[in-house]
mmCIF file of N, CA and C in Angstrom:
data_model
loop_
_atom_site.group_PDB
_atom_site.id
_atom_site.type_symbol
_atom_site.label_atom_id
_atom_site.label_comp_id
_atom_site.label_asym_id
_atom_site.label_seq_id
_atom_site.Cartn_x
_atom_site.Cartn_y
_atom_site.Cartn_z
ATOM 1 N N UNK A 1082 -14.293 -5.519 47.928
ATOM 2 C CA UNK A 1082 -12.943 -5.262 48.781
ATOM 3 C C UNK A 1082 -11.546 -6.489 46.911
ATOM 4 N N UNK A 1083 -12.127 -8.285 46.942
ATOM 5 C CA UNK A 1083 -11.522 -8.729 45.623
ATOM 6 C C UNK A 1083 -11.851 -8.499 44.546
ATOM 7 N N UNK A 1084 -12.777 -7.309 44.010
ATOM 8 C CA UNK A 1084 -13.234 -7.582 43.023
ATOM 9 C C UNK A 1084 -11.850 -5.853 42.315
ATOM 10 N N UNK A 1085 -11.724 -5.215 43.539
ATOM 11 C CA UNK A 1085 -10.350 -4.019 43.656
ATOM 12 C C UNK A 1085 -8.518 -5.321 43.093
ATOM 13 N N UNK A 1086 -8.327 -5.608 44.225
ATOM 14 C CA UNK A 1086 -7.524 -6.625 44.416
ATOM 15 C C UNK A 1086 -7.354 -7.905 43.040
ATOM 16 N N UNK A 1087 -8.662 -8.285 41.955
ATOM 17 C CA UNK A 1087 -8.406 -8.684 40.483
ATOM 18 C C UNK A 1087 -7.976 -7.314 39.572
ATOM 19 N N UNK A 1088 -8.713 -5.953 39.675
ATOM 20 C CA UNK A 1088 -7.959 -5.039 39.221
ATOM 21 C C UNK A 1088 -7.046 -4.806 38.669
ATOM 22 N N UNK A 1089 -6.449 -4.268 39.778
ATOM 23 C CA UNK A 1089 -4.734 -4.228 40.062
ATOM 24 C C UNK A 1089 -4.921 -4.893 39.889
ATOM 25 N N UNK A 1090 -4.080 -6.381 39.699
ATOM 26 C CA UNK A 1090 -4.041 -7.814 39.460
ATOM 27 C C UNK A 1090 -4.060 -7.544 37.016
ATOM 28 N N UNK A 1091 -5.501 -7.064 37.228
ATOM 29 C CA UNK A 1091 -5.308 -7.463 35.980
ATOM 30 C C UNK A 1091 -4.669 -5.580 34.113
ATOM 31 N N UNK A 1092 -4.977 -4.384 35.776
ATOM 32 C CA UNK A 1092 -4.097 -3.498 34.605
ATOM 33 C C UNK A 1092 -2.635 -3.894 35.534
ATOM 34 N N UNK A 1093 -2.036 -4.169 36.036
ATOM 35 C CA UNK A 1093 -0.949 -3.950 36.461
ATOM 36 C C UNK A 1093 0.296 -5.815 35.608
ATOM 37 N N UNK A 1094 -0.324 -6.530 34.568
ATOM 38 C CA UNK A 1094 -0.046 -7.172 34.085
ATOM 39 C C UNK A 1094 0.506 -6.517 32.194
ATOM 40 N N UNK A 1095 1.980 -6.835 32.846
ATOM 41 C CA UNK A 1095 2.626 -6.644 31.282
ATOM 42 C C UNK A 1095 2.727 -5.916 30.388
ATOM 43 N N UNK A 1096 1.339 -7.115 29.860
ATOM 44 C CA UNK A 1096 0.405 -6.877 28.119
ATOM 45 C C UNK A 1096 0.104 -5.481 28.465
ATOM 46 N N UNK A 1097 -0.954 -5.001 29.718
ATOM 47 C CA UNK A 1097 -1.800 -4.561 30.021
ATOM 48 C C UNK A 1097 -0.728 -2.729 29.658
ATOM 49 N N UNK A 1098 0.024 -2.466 30.475
ATOM 50 C CA UNK A 1098 1.334 -1.453 30.114
ATOM 51 C C UNK A 1098 1.397 -1.534 28.993
ATOM 52 N N UNK A 1099 2.178 -2.700 28.500
ATOM 53 C CA UNK A 1099 2.738 -2.099 26.764
ATOM 54 C C UNK A 1099 1.655 -2.214 26.099
ATOM 55 N N UNK A 1100 0.668 -2.312 26.208
ATOM 56 C CA UNK A 1100 -0.709 -1.310 25.474
ATOM 57 C C UNK A 1100 -0.193 0.143 25.548
ATOM 58 N N UNK A 1101 -0.988 0.755 27.063
ATOM 59 C CA UNK A 1101 -1.323 2.200 27.308
ATOM 60 C C UNK A 1101 0.579 2.121 26.552
ATOM 61 N N UNK A 1102 1.295 2.175 27.016
ATOM 62 C CA UNK A 1102 2.837 2.488 26.366
ATOM 63 C C UNK A 1102 2.684 2.717 24.740
ATOM 64 N N UNK A 1103 1.815 1.596 24.550
ATOM 65 C CA UNK A 1103 1.942 2.498 23.093
ATOM 66 C C UNK A 1103 0.929 2.769 22.245
ATOM 67 N N UNK A 1104 0.164 2.783 22.727
ATOM 68 C CA UNK A 1104 -0.928 3.853 22.338
ATOM 69 C C UNK A 1104 -1.108 5.746 22.742
ATOM 70 N N UNK A 1105 0.142 5.465 23.983
ATOM 71 C CA UNK A 1105 0.315 6.855 24.179
ATOM 72 C C UNK A 1105 1.702 7.693 23.360
ATOM 73 N N UNK A 1106 3.059 6.395 22.896
ATOM 74 C CA UNK A 1106 3.495 6.703 21.627
ATOM 75 C C UNK A 1106 2.754 6.973 19.929
ATOM 76 N N UNK A 1107 2.137 5.964 20.580
ATOM 77 C CA UNK A 1107 1.823 6.315 18.838
ATOM 78 C C UNK A 1107 1.093 7.524 18.787
ATOM 79 N N UNK A 1108 0.066 7.909 19.813
ATOM 80 C CA UNK A 1108 -0.918 9.226 19.819
ATOM 81 C C UNK A 1108 0.295 10.457 19.735
ATOM 82 N N UNK A 1109 1.166 10.555 19.960
ATOM 83 C CA UNK A 1109 2.316 10.821 19.839
ATOM 84 C C UNK A 1109 2.928 11.224 18.598
ATOM 85 N N UNK A 1110 3.108 9.686 17.929
ATOM 86 C CA UNK A 1110 3.640 9.007 16.303
ATOM 87 C C UNK A 1110 2.893 10.182 15.428
ATOM 88 N N UNK A 1111 1.431 10.470 15.624
ATOM 89 C CA UNK A 1111 0.271 10.202 14.663
ATOM 90 C C UNK A 1111 0.600 11.410 14.657
ATOM 91 N N UNK A 1112 0.850 12.517 15.158
ATOM 92 C CA UNK A 1112 0.709 14.319 15.153
ATOM 93 C C UNK A 1112 2.079 14.111 14.324
ATOM 94 N N UNK A 1113 3.393 13.641 15.119
ATOM 95 C CA UNK A 1113 4.604 14.109 13.789
ATOM 96 C C UNK A 1113 4.091 14.111 12.292
ATOM 97 N N UNK A 1114 3.222 12.528 12.954
ATOM 98 C CA UNK A 1114 3.193 12.279 10.894
ATOM 99 C C UNK A 1114 1.981 13.329 10.785
ATOM 100 N N UNK A 1115 1.226 13.646 11.353
ATOM 101 C CA UNK A 1115 0.567 14.852 10.658
ATOM 102 C C UNK A 1115 1.219 16.439 10.583
ATOM 103 N N UNK A 1116 1.614 16.258 11.669
ATOM 104 C CA UNK A 1116 2.425 17.581 10.786
ATOM 105 C C UNK A 1116 3.286 17.495 9.651
ATOM 106 N N UNK A 1117 4.054 16.088 9.500
ATOM 107 C CA UNK A 1117 4.714 15.887 8.595
ATOM 108 C C UNK A 1117 4.273 16.587 7.558
ATOM 109 N N UNK A 1118 2.859 15.858 7.019
ATOM 110 C CA UNK A 1118 1.947 15.648 5.881
ATOM 111 C C UNK A 1118 1.128 16.992 5.662
ATOM 112 N N UNK A 1119 1.079 17.926 6.593
ATOM 113 C CA UNK A 1119 0.246 19.341 6.503
ATOM 114 C C UNK A 1119 1.209 20.516 6.219
ATOM 115 N N UNK A 1120 2.332 20.077 6.944
ATOM 116 C CA UNK A 1120 3.929 20.942 6.963
ATOM 117 C C UNK A 1120 4.854 20.927 6.201
ATOM 118 N N UNK A 1121 5.215 19.750 5.795
ATOM 119 C CA UNK A 1121 5.887 19.508 4.248
ATOM 120 C C UNK A 1121 5.305 18.672 3.036
ATOM 121 N N UNK A 1122 4.596 18.259 3.370
ATOM 122 C CA UNK A 1122 4.269 17.034 2.010
ATOM 123 C C UNK A 1122 3.241 18.926 1.136
ATOM 124 N N UNK A 1123 1.815 18.060 1.922
ATOM 125 C CA UNK A 1123 1.294 18.807 1.366
ATOM 126 C C UNK A 1123 1.347 20.549 0.853
ATOM 127 N N UNK A 1124 2.475 21.379 1.137
ATOM 128 C CA UNK A 1124 2.186 22.653 0.599
ATOM 129 C C UNK A 1124 2.915 22.203 -0.770
ATOM 130 N N UNK A 1125 3.968 21.627 -1.412
ATOM 131 C CA UNK A 1125 4.331 21.906 -2.101
ATOM 132 C C UNK A 1125 3.181 21.137 -3.234
ATOM 133 N N UNK A 1126 3.119 19.992 -2.312
ATOM 134 C CA UNK A 1126 1.832 19.355 -3.405
ATOM 135 C C UNK A 1126 0.428 19.613 -3.463
ATOM 136 N N UNK A 1127 -0.255 20.772 -2.812
ATOM 137 C CA UNK A 1127 -1.256 21.712 -3.036
ATOM 138 C C UNK A 1127 -0.438 23.044 -4.313
ATOM 139 N N UNK A 1128 0.553 23.163 -3.984
ATOM 140 C CA UNK A 1128 1.819 24.696 -5.065
ATOM 141 C C UNK A 1128 1.521 23.832 -6.882
ATOM 142 N N UNK A 1129 1.699 22.921 -6.465
ATOM 143 C CA UNK A 1129 1.495 21.694 -7.588
ATOM 144 C C UNK A 1129 0.140 22.411 -8.782
ATOM 145 N N UNK A 1130 -0.622 22.258 -7.595
ATOM 146 C CA UNK A 1130 -1.800 21.562 -7.839
ATOM 147 C C UNK A 1130 -3.243 23.170 -7.818
ATOM 148 N N UNK A 1131 -2.046 24.463 -7.985
ATOM 149 C CA UNK A 1131 -3.037 25.843 -7.718
ATOM 150 C C UNK A 1131 -2.061 26.559 -6.652
ATOM 151 N N UNK A 1132 -1.296 26.534 -6.310
ATOM 152 C CA UNK A 1132 -1.316 27.104 -4.897
ATOM 153 C C UNK A 1132 -2.235 27.431 -3.884
ATOM 154 N N UNK A 1133 -3.669 26.573 -3.681
ATOM 155 C CA UNK A 1133 -3.880 26.874 -2.709
ATOM 156 C C UNK A 1133 -3.541 25.953 -1.835
ATOM 157 N N UNK A 1134 -3.782 26.115 -0.094
ATOM 158 C CA UNK A 1134 -4.139 24.659 0.784
ATOM 159 C C UNK A 1134 -4.650 23.757 0.141
ATOM 160 N N UNK A 1135 -4.148 22.381 0.042
ATOM 161 C CA UNK A 1135 -4.589 21.692 -0.659
ATOM 162 C C UNK A 1135 -5.689 21.215 0.345
ATOM 163 N N UNK A 1136 -5.972 21.203 1.802
ATOM 164 C CA UNK A 1136 -7.118 20.966 2.487
ATOM 165 C C UNK A 1136 -8.896 22.100 1.668
ATOM 166 N N UNK A 1137 -8.068 22.775 1.341
ATOM 167 C CA UNK A 1137 -9.626 23.641 0.489
ATOM 168 C C UNK A 1137 -10.240 22.994 -0.349
ATOM 169 N N UNK A 1138 -9.240 22.125 -0.653
ATOM 170 C CA UNK A 1138 -9.958 21.714 -2.033
ATOM 171 C C UNK A 1138 -12.425 20.892 -1.423
ATOM 172 N N UNK A 1139 -13.364 21.409 -2.720
ATOM 173 C CA UNK A 1139 -13.543 21.064 -2.560
ATOM 174 C C UNK A 1139 -14.709 21.189 -3.177
ATOM 175 N N UNK A 1140 -15.895 20.565 -3.479
ATOM 176 C CA UNK A 1140 -16.782 20.656 -4.880
ATOM 177 C C UNK A 1140 -18.048 20.850 -3.723
ATOM 178 N N UNK A 1141 -18.480 22.219 -5.081
ATOM 179 C CA UNK A 1141 -19.474 22.564 -3.815
ATOM 180 C C UNK A 1141 -21.213 22.302 -3.972
ATOM 181 N N UNK A 1142 -21.612 21.220 -3.007
ATOM 182 C CA UNK A 1142 -23.431 20.946 -3.354
ATOM 183 C C UNK A 1142 -24.082 21.755 -3.536
ATOM 184 N N UNK A 1143 -24.067 23.023 -2.946
ATOM 185 C CA UNK A 1143 -25.196 24.201 -1.928
ATOM 186 C C UNK A 1143 -25.077 25.098 -3.423
ATOM 187 N N UNK A 1144 -24.169 24.804 -4.702
ATOM 188 C CA UNK A 1144 -23.875 26.496 -5.957
ATOM 189 C C UNK A 1144 -22.691 27.246 -5.009
ATOM 190 N N UNK A 1145 -22.260 27.482 -3.712
ATOM 191 C CA UNK A 1145 -21.368 27.653 -3.610
ATOM 192 C C UNK A 1145 -20.106 27.935 -4.626
ATOM 193 N N UNK A 1146 -19.176 29.348 -4.347
ATOM 194 C CA UNK A 1146 -18.940 29.977 -5.098
ATOM 195 C C UNK A 1146 -17.272 28.817 -4.634
ATOM 196 N N UNK A 1147 -16.771 27.822 -5.438
ATOM 197 C CA UNK A 1147 -15.222 27.743 -5.165
ATOM 198 C C UNK A 1147 -14.622 28.417 -5.281
ATOM 199 N N UNK A 1148 -14.605 29.867 -5.009
ATOM 200 C CA UNK A 1148 -13.338 30.891 -4.348
ATOM 201 C C UNK A 1148 -13.311 30.830 -2.758
ATOM 202 N N UNK A 1149 -14.070 30.514 -2.239
ATOM 203 C CA UNK A 1149 -14.084 30.413 -0.612
ATOM 204 C C UNK A 1149 -13.130 29.338 -0.473
ATOM 205 N N UNK A 1150 -13.540 29.858 1.231
ATOM 206 C CA UNK A 1150 -12.397 28.629 1.432
ATOM 207 C C UNK A 1150 -13.515 27.268 2.418
ATOM 208 N N UNK A 1151 -12.463 26.583 2.862
ATOM 209 C CA UNK A 1151 -13.136 25.481 2.726
ATOM 210 C C UNK A 1151 -14.423 25.399 3.818
ATOM 211 N N UNK A 1152 -13.802 26.325 5.376
ATOM 212 C CA UNK A 1152 -15.234 26.760 6.025
ATOM 213 C C UNK A 1152 -16.255 27.361 6.030
ATOM 214 N N UNK A 1153 -15.741 28.353 5.471
ATOM 215 C CA UNK A 1153 -16.463 29.292 4.554
ATOM 216 C C UNK A 1153 -17.719 28.536 3.761
ATOM 217 N N UNK A 1154 -17.301 27.971 2.627
ATOM 218 C CA UNK A 1154 -18.169 27.199 1.871
ATOM 219 C C UNK A 1154 -19.023 26.009 2.951
ATOM 220 N N UNK A 1155 -18.005 25.733 3.564
ATOM 221 C CA UNK A 1155 -19.778 24.123 4.792
ATOM 222 C C UNK A 1155 -20.379 25.470 5.281
ATOM 223 N N UNK A 1156 -19.689 26.744 5.613
ATOM 224 C CA UNK A 1156 -21.485 27.497 6.248
ATOM 225 C C UNK A 1156 -22.425 27.796 5.140
ATOM 226 N N UNK A 1157 -21.991 28.036 3.616
ATOM 227 C CA UNK A 1157 -23.171 28.577 3.524
ATOM 228 C C UNK A 1157 -23.242 27.226 3.408
ATOM 229 N N UNK A 1158 -24.098 25.871 3.108
ATOM 230 C CA UNK A 1158 -24.517 24.431 2.859
ATOM 231 C C UNK A 1158 -22.738 23.197 2.705
ATOM 232 N N UNK A 1159 -23.582 22.134 1.965
ATOM 233 C CA UNK A 1159 -23.080 20.953 1.662
ATOM 234 C C UNK A 1159 -21.691 20.313 1.377
ATOM 235 N N UNK A 1160 -20.786 20.501 1.068
ATOM 236 C CA UNK A 1160 -19.966 20.288 0.381
ATOM 237 C C UNK A 1160 -18.793 18.839 0.276
ATOM 238 N N UNK A 1161 -18.027 18.975 -0.567
ATOM 239 C CA UNK A 1161 -17.581 17.359 -0.364
ATOM 240 C C UNK A 1161 -16.554 17.222 -0.421
ATOM 241 N N UNK A 1162 -15.370 18.058 0.637
ATOM 242 C CA UNK A 1162 -14.583 17.919 0.901
ATOM 243 C C UNK A 1162 -12.992 17.132 0.540
ATOM 244 N N UNK A 1163 -12.513 17.132 -0.608
ATOM 245 C CA UNK A 1163 -11.949 16.598 -1.288
ATOM 246 C C UNK A 1163 -10.283 16.564 -1.248
ATOM 247 N N UNK A 1164 -10.103 17.612 -0.536
ATOM 248 C CA UNK A 1164 -8.811 17.373 -0.681
ATOM 249 C C UNK A 1164 -8.175 17.703 1.175
ATOM 250 N N UNK A 1165 -9.232 17.355 1.405
ATOM 251 C CA UNK A 1165 -9.102 17.174 3.592
ATOM 252 C C UNK A 1165 -8.763 15.251 3.318
ATOM 253 N N UNK A 1166 -9.551 14.724 3.037
ATOM 254 C CA UNK A 1166 -9.848 13.339 3.176
ATOM 255 C C UNK A 1166 -8.865 12.759 2.354
ATOM 256 N N UNK A 1167 -8.268 13.648 0.689
ATOM 257 C CA UNK A 1167 -6.466 13.089 0.523
ATOM 258 C C UNK A 1167 -5.707 13.022 1.282
ATOM 259 N N UNK A 1168 -5.976 14.377 2.264
ATOM 260 C CA UNK A 1168 -4.744 15.102 3.692
ATOM 261 C C UNK A 1168 -4.710 13.876 4.315
ATOM 262 N N UNK A 1169 -5.576 13.566 4.550
ATOM 263 C CA UNK A 1169 -5.924 12.501 5.704
ATOM 264 C C UNK A 1169 -5.398 10.927 5.139
ATOM 265 N N UNK A 1170 -5.870 10.830 4.060
ATOM 266 C CA UNK A 1170 -5.857 9.365 3.298
ATOM 267 C C UNK A 1170 -4.248 9.213 3.663
ATOM 268 N N UNK A 1171 -3.865 9.926 2.931
ATOM 269 C CA UNK A 1171 -1.343 10.851 2.705
ATOM 270 C C UNK A 1171 -1.251 9.794 4.659
ATOM 271 N N UNK A 1172 -1.725 10.950 5.675
ATOM 272 C CA UNK A 1172 -1.692 10.253 6.997
ATOM 273 C C UNK A 1172 -1.604 9.231 7.212
ATOM 274 N N UNK A 1173 -2.302 8.533 6.326
ATOM 275 C CA UNK A 1173 -3.124 7.232 6.869
ATOM 276 C C UNK A 1173 -1.750 6.679 6.402
ATOM 277 N N UNK A 1174 -1.832 6.371 4.815
ATOM 278 C CA UNK A 1174 -0.400 5.575 4.372
ATOM 279 C C UNK A 1174 0.679 5.511 5.295
ATOM 280 N N UNK A 1175 1.029 7.291 5.099
ATOM 281 C CA UNK A 1175 2.671 6.368 5.633
ATOM 282 C C UNK A 1175 2.901 6.001 7.390
ATOM 283 N N UNK A 1176 1.721 6.700 8.030
ATOM 284 C CA UNK A 1176 1.712 5.298 9.079
ATOM 285 C C UNK A 1176 1.767 4.445 8.973
ATOM 286 N N UNK A 1177 1.313 3.985 8.594
ATOM 287 C CA UNK A 1177 0.709 3.141 8.033
ATOM 288 C C UNK A 1177 2.234 1.929 7.417
ATOM 289 N N UNK A 1178 2.669 3.000 6.846
ATOM 290 C CA UNK A 1178 4.490 2.375 5.916
ATOM 291 C C UNK A 1178 5.039 2.065 6.942
ATOM 292 N N UNK A 1179 5.463 3.483 7.765
ATOM 293 C CA UNK A 1179 6.019 4.127 8.962
ATOM 294 C C UNK A 1179 6.283 2.262 10.184
ATOM 295 N N UNK A 1180 4.535 2.808 10.458
ATOM 296 C CA UNK A 1180 5.083 1.226 11.411
ATOM 297 C C UNK A 1180 5.209 -0.390 11.187
ATOM 298 N N UNK A 1181 5.123 -0.354 9.740
ATOM 299 C CA UNK A 1181 4.819 -1.325 8.705
ATOM 300 C C UNK A 1181 6.323 -2.178 8.575
ATOM 301 N N UNK A 1182 7.427 -0.836 8.341
ATOM 302 C CA UNK A 1182 8.190 0.103 8.596
ATOM 303 C C UNK A 1182 9.604 -1.051 10.224
ATOM 304 N N UNK A 1183 8.760 -0.890 11.328
ATOM 305 C CA UNK A 1183 9.063 -0.527 12.223
ATOM 306 C C UNK A 1183 8.338 -2.441 12.971
ATOM 307 N N UNK A 1184 7.723 -2.969 12.680
ATOM 308 C CA UNK A 1184 7.131 -4.097 12.912
ATOM 309 C C UNK A 1184 8.769 -4.731 12.160
ATOM 310 N N UNK A 1185 9.210 -4.716 10.918
ATOM 311 C CA UNK A 1185 9.546 -5.800 10.190
ATOM 312 C C UNK A 1185 11.176 -6.003 10.003
ATOM 313 N N UNK A 1186 11.125 -4.645 10.877
ATOM 314 C CA UNK A 1186 12.551 -4.746 11.471
ATOM 315 C C UNK A 1186 13.158 -5.305 13.329
ATOM 316 N N UNK A 1187 11.352 -4.701 13.830
ATOM 317 C CA UNK A 1187 11.845 -6.075 14.921
ATOM 318 C C UNK A 1187 11.331 -7.559 15.134
ATOM 319 N N UNK A 1188 11.014 -8.103 13.716
ATOM 320 C CA UNK A 1188 10.692 -8.804 13.336
ATOM 321 C C UNK A 1188 12.303 -10.211 13.044
ATOM 322 N N UNK A 1189 12.665 -8.767 12.478
ATOM 323 C CA UNK A 1189 13.727 -9.324 11.081
ATOM 324 C C UNK A 1189 15.298 -9.262 12.565
ATOM 325 N N UNK A 1190 14.641 -8.811 13.877
ATOM 326 C CA UNK A 1190 15.661 -8.773 14.815
ATOM 327 C C UNK A 1190 15.171 -9.779 16.184
ATOM 328 N N UNK A 1191 13.800 -10.791 15.963
ATOM 329 C CA UNK A 1191 13.666 -11.016 16.811
ATOM 330 C C UNK A 1191 14.453 -12.502 16.372
ATOM 331 N N UNK A 1192 14.702 -12.241 14.399
ATOM 332 C CA UNK A 1192 14.508 -14.156 13.687
ATOM 333 C C UNK A 1192 16.427 -13.342 13.843
ATOM 334 N N UNK A 1193 17.130 -12.887 13.892
ATOM 335 C CA UNK A 1193 18.630 -12.635 13.778
ATOM 336 C C UNK A 1193 18.782 -13.013 15.486
ATOM 337 N N UNK A 1194 18.447 -13.559 16.297
ATOM 338 C CA UNK A 1194 18.879 -14.187 17.567
ATOM 339 C C UNK A 1194 18.854 -15.577 17.321
ATOM 340 N N UNK A 1195 19.776 -16.222 17.064
ATOM 341 C CA UNK A 1195 19.731 -17.563 16.775
ATOM 342 C C UNK A 1195 19.589 -18.593 18.380
ATOM 343 N N UNK A 1196 18.523 -19.116 18.313
ATOM 344 C CA UNK A 1196 18.402 -19.782 19.613
ATOM 345 C C UNK A 1196 20.120 -21.053 19.683
ATOM 346 N N UNK A 1197 20.343 -21.010 20.351
ATOM 347 C CA UNK A 1197 21.645 -21.946 21.219
ATOM 348 C C UNK A 1197 20.918 -23.650 20.538
ATOM 349 N N UNK A 1198 21.635 -24.243 20.565
ATOM 350 C CA UNK A 1198 21.167 -25.620 20.269
ATOM 351 C C UNK A 1198 21.884 -25.922 21.322
ATOM 352 N N UNK A 1199 20.672 -26.875 22.241
ATOM 353 C CA UNK A 1199 20.576 -27.634 23.696
ATOM 354 C C UNK A 1199 21.699 -28.584 23.417
ATOM 355 N N UNK A 1200 22.592 -28.327 24.660
ATOM 356 C CA UNK A 1200 24.232 -29.373 24.655
ATOM 357 C C UNK A 1200 22.958 -30.833 24.587
ATOM 358 N N UNK A 1201 23.771 -32.296 24.038
ATOM 359 C CA UNK A 1201 22.988 -33.879 23.621
ATOM 360 C C UNK A 1201 23.456 -33.310 25.131
ATOM 361 N N UNK A 1202 22.379 -34.251 25.519
ATOM 362 C CA UNK A 1202 22.595 -34.379 27.247
ATOM 363 C C UNK A 1202 23.716 -36.332 27.385
ATOM 364 N N UNK A 1203 24.207 -36.184 28.491
ATOM 365 C CA UNK A 1203 24.731 -37.132 28.562
ATOM 366 C C UNK A 1203 23.846 -38.205 28.734
ATOM 367 N N UNK A 1204 24.476 -39.793 27.731
ATOM 368 C CA UNK A 1204 24.590 -41.486 28.199
ATOM 369 C C UNK A 1204 24.748 -41.278 29.729
ATOM 370 N N UNK A 1205 23.151 -41.832 30.263
ATOM 371 C CA UNK A 1205 23.243 -42.319 31.490
ATOM 372 C C UNK A 1205 24.167 -44.046 31.279
ATOM 373 N N UNK A 1206 24.848 -43.570 32.715
ATOM 374 C CA UNK A 1206 25.894 -45.067 33.004
ATOM 375 C C UNK A 1206 25.320 -46.763 32.657
ATOM 376 N N UNK A 1207 24.585 -46.501 32.593
ATOM 377 C CA UNK A 1207 23.565 -47.795 32.629
ATOM 378 C C UNK A 1207 23.562 -48.419 31.189
ATOM 379 N N UNK A 1208 23.294 -47.330 30.100
ATOM 380 C CA UNK A 1208 23.673 -47.726 28.943
ATOM 381 C C UNK A 1208 24.827 -47.848 28.707
ATOM 382 N N UNK A 1209 25.759 -46.900 28.533
ATOM 383 C CA UNK A 1209 27.150 -47.200 28.434
ATOM 384 C C UNK A 1209 27.896 -48.358 28.669
ATOM 385 N N UNK A 1210 27.159 -48.946 30.168
ATOM 386 C CA UNK A 1210 28.385 -50.802 30.812
ATOM 387 C C UNK A 1210 26.908 -51.430 29.716
ATOM 388 N N UNK A 1211 25.822 -51.443 29.151
ATOM 389 C CA UNK A 1211 25.055 -52.456 28.802
ATOM 390 C C UNK A 1211 25.613 -52.142 27.537
ATOM 391 N N UNK A 1212 26.515 -51.284 26.338
ATOM 392 C CA UNK A 1212 27.361 -51.031 24.767
ATOM 393 C C UNK A 1212 28.628 -51.912 25.188
ATOM 394 N N UNK A 1213 28.882 -51.219 26.420
ATOM 395 C CA UNK A 1213 29.769 -52.454 26.106
ATOM 396 C C UNK A 1213 29.509 -53.822 26.502
ATOM 397 N N UNK A 1214 28.561 -54.138 27.704
ATOM 398 C CA UNK A 1214 28.296 -55.709 27.192
ATOM 399 C C UNK A 1214 27.971 -56.039 25.896
ATOM 400 N N UNK A 1215 27.059 -55.106 24.854
ATOM 401 C CA UNK A 1215 26.775 -56.224 24.157
ATOM 402 C C UNK A 1215 27.817 -56.214 23.580
ATOM 403 N N UNK A 1216 29.316 -55.019 22.359
ATOM 404 C CA UNK A 1216 30.248 -55.518 22.512
ATOM 405 C C UNK A 1216 31.517 -56.016 22.266
ATOM 406 N N UNK A 1217 31.022 -56.085 23.980
ATOM 407 C CA UNK A 1217 32.295 -57.672 24.333
ATOM 408 C C UNK A 1217 31.614 -58.362 23.611
ATOM 409 N N UNK A 1218 30.181 -59.186 24.007
ATOM 410 C CA UNK A 1218 29.716 -59.714 23.894
ATOM 411 C C UNK A 1218 29.725 -60.637 21.210
ATOM 412 N N UNK A 1219 29.415 -59.257 20.996
ATOM 413 C CA UNK A 1219 29.865 -59.184 19.774
ATOM 414 C C UNK A 1219 30.900 -60.088 19.296
ATOM 415 N N UNK A 1220 31.965 -59.033 20.007
ATOM 416 C CA UNK A 1220 33.543 -59.307 19.859
ATOM 417 C C UNK A 1220 34.239 -60.753 20.650
ATOM 418 N N UNK A 1221 33.485 -61.789 21.162
ATOM 419 C CA UNK A 1221 32.913 -63.260 21.509
ATOM 420 C C UNK A 1221 32.747 -63.520 20.579
ATOM 421 N N UNK A 1222 31.512 -63.384 20.413
ATOM 422 C CA UNK A 1222 31.365 -64.458 18.720
ATOM 423 C C UNK A 1222 32.172 -64.143 18.202
ATOM 424 N N UNK A 1223 32.526 -63.400 17.981
ATOM 425 C CA UNK A 1223 33.180 -63.190 16.494
ATOM 426 C C UNK A 1223 34.757 -64.086 16.134
ATOM 427 N N UNK A 1224 34.857 -63.905 17.994
ATOM 428 C CA UNK A 1224 35.996 -64.773 18.297
ATOM 429 C C UNK A 1224 36.180 -66.296 17.361
ATOM 430 N N UNK A 1225 35.309 -66.519 18.660
ATOM 431 C CA UNK A 1225 34.731 -67.845 18.550
ATOM 432 C C UNK A 1225 34.347 -68.997 17.139
ATOM 433 N N UNK A 1226 33.871 -67.836 16.073
ATOM 434 C CA UNK A 1226 33.296 -68.194 14.926
ATOM 435 C C UNK A 1226 34.533 -67.489 13.833
ATOM 436 N N UNK A 1227 35.849 -67.399 14.445
ATOM 437 C CA UNK A 1227 37.240 -67.661 13.742
ATOM 438 C C UNK A 1227 38.044 -69.085 13.924
ATOM 439 N N UNK A 1228 37.616 -69.154 15.746
ATOM 440 C CA UNK A 1228 38.470 -70.442 16.537
ATOM 441 C C UNK A 1228 37.934 -71.541 15.619
ATOM 442 N N UNK A 1229 36.233 -71.703 15.579
ATOM 443 C CA UNK A 1229 35.794 -72.629 14.719
ATOM 444 C C UNK A 1229 36.421 -73.609 13.214
ATOM 445 N N UNK A 1230 36.425 -71.791 12.518
ATOM 446 C CA UNK A 1230 36.835 -71.805 10.941
ATOM 447 C C UNK A 1230 38.672 -73.554 10.711
#
């Protein structure tokens, strides 16, 4: 029973819940970026490089014909699927850049909220009285020196 209570305390800590939310949102955001790359960015790039689906670019390693799709070439033997790798790499670069920009904006927002300077603490009454006594003694000493001259 104590272990369940300890687990409940651990699971309900703010950091664990924040992490869970971040993972869920990150997964959904990853799908958005994947769609952006595969459906918007890669088709024009594939068109520039010959009109084929860029993900189907590969180098045959077992003598397959280069006119086959990647799936067919894989069935026929080993292939070096560099087009798919480049697509996934582009996904990563875009996702990393967007996350970098988000973190940068959050840090900027955190820095832009300057902490209000703490008001100077009030001088204690005994210190004020001691200063008045000191000033009075200094004034009396000056007056005494002026009378002696």
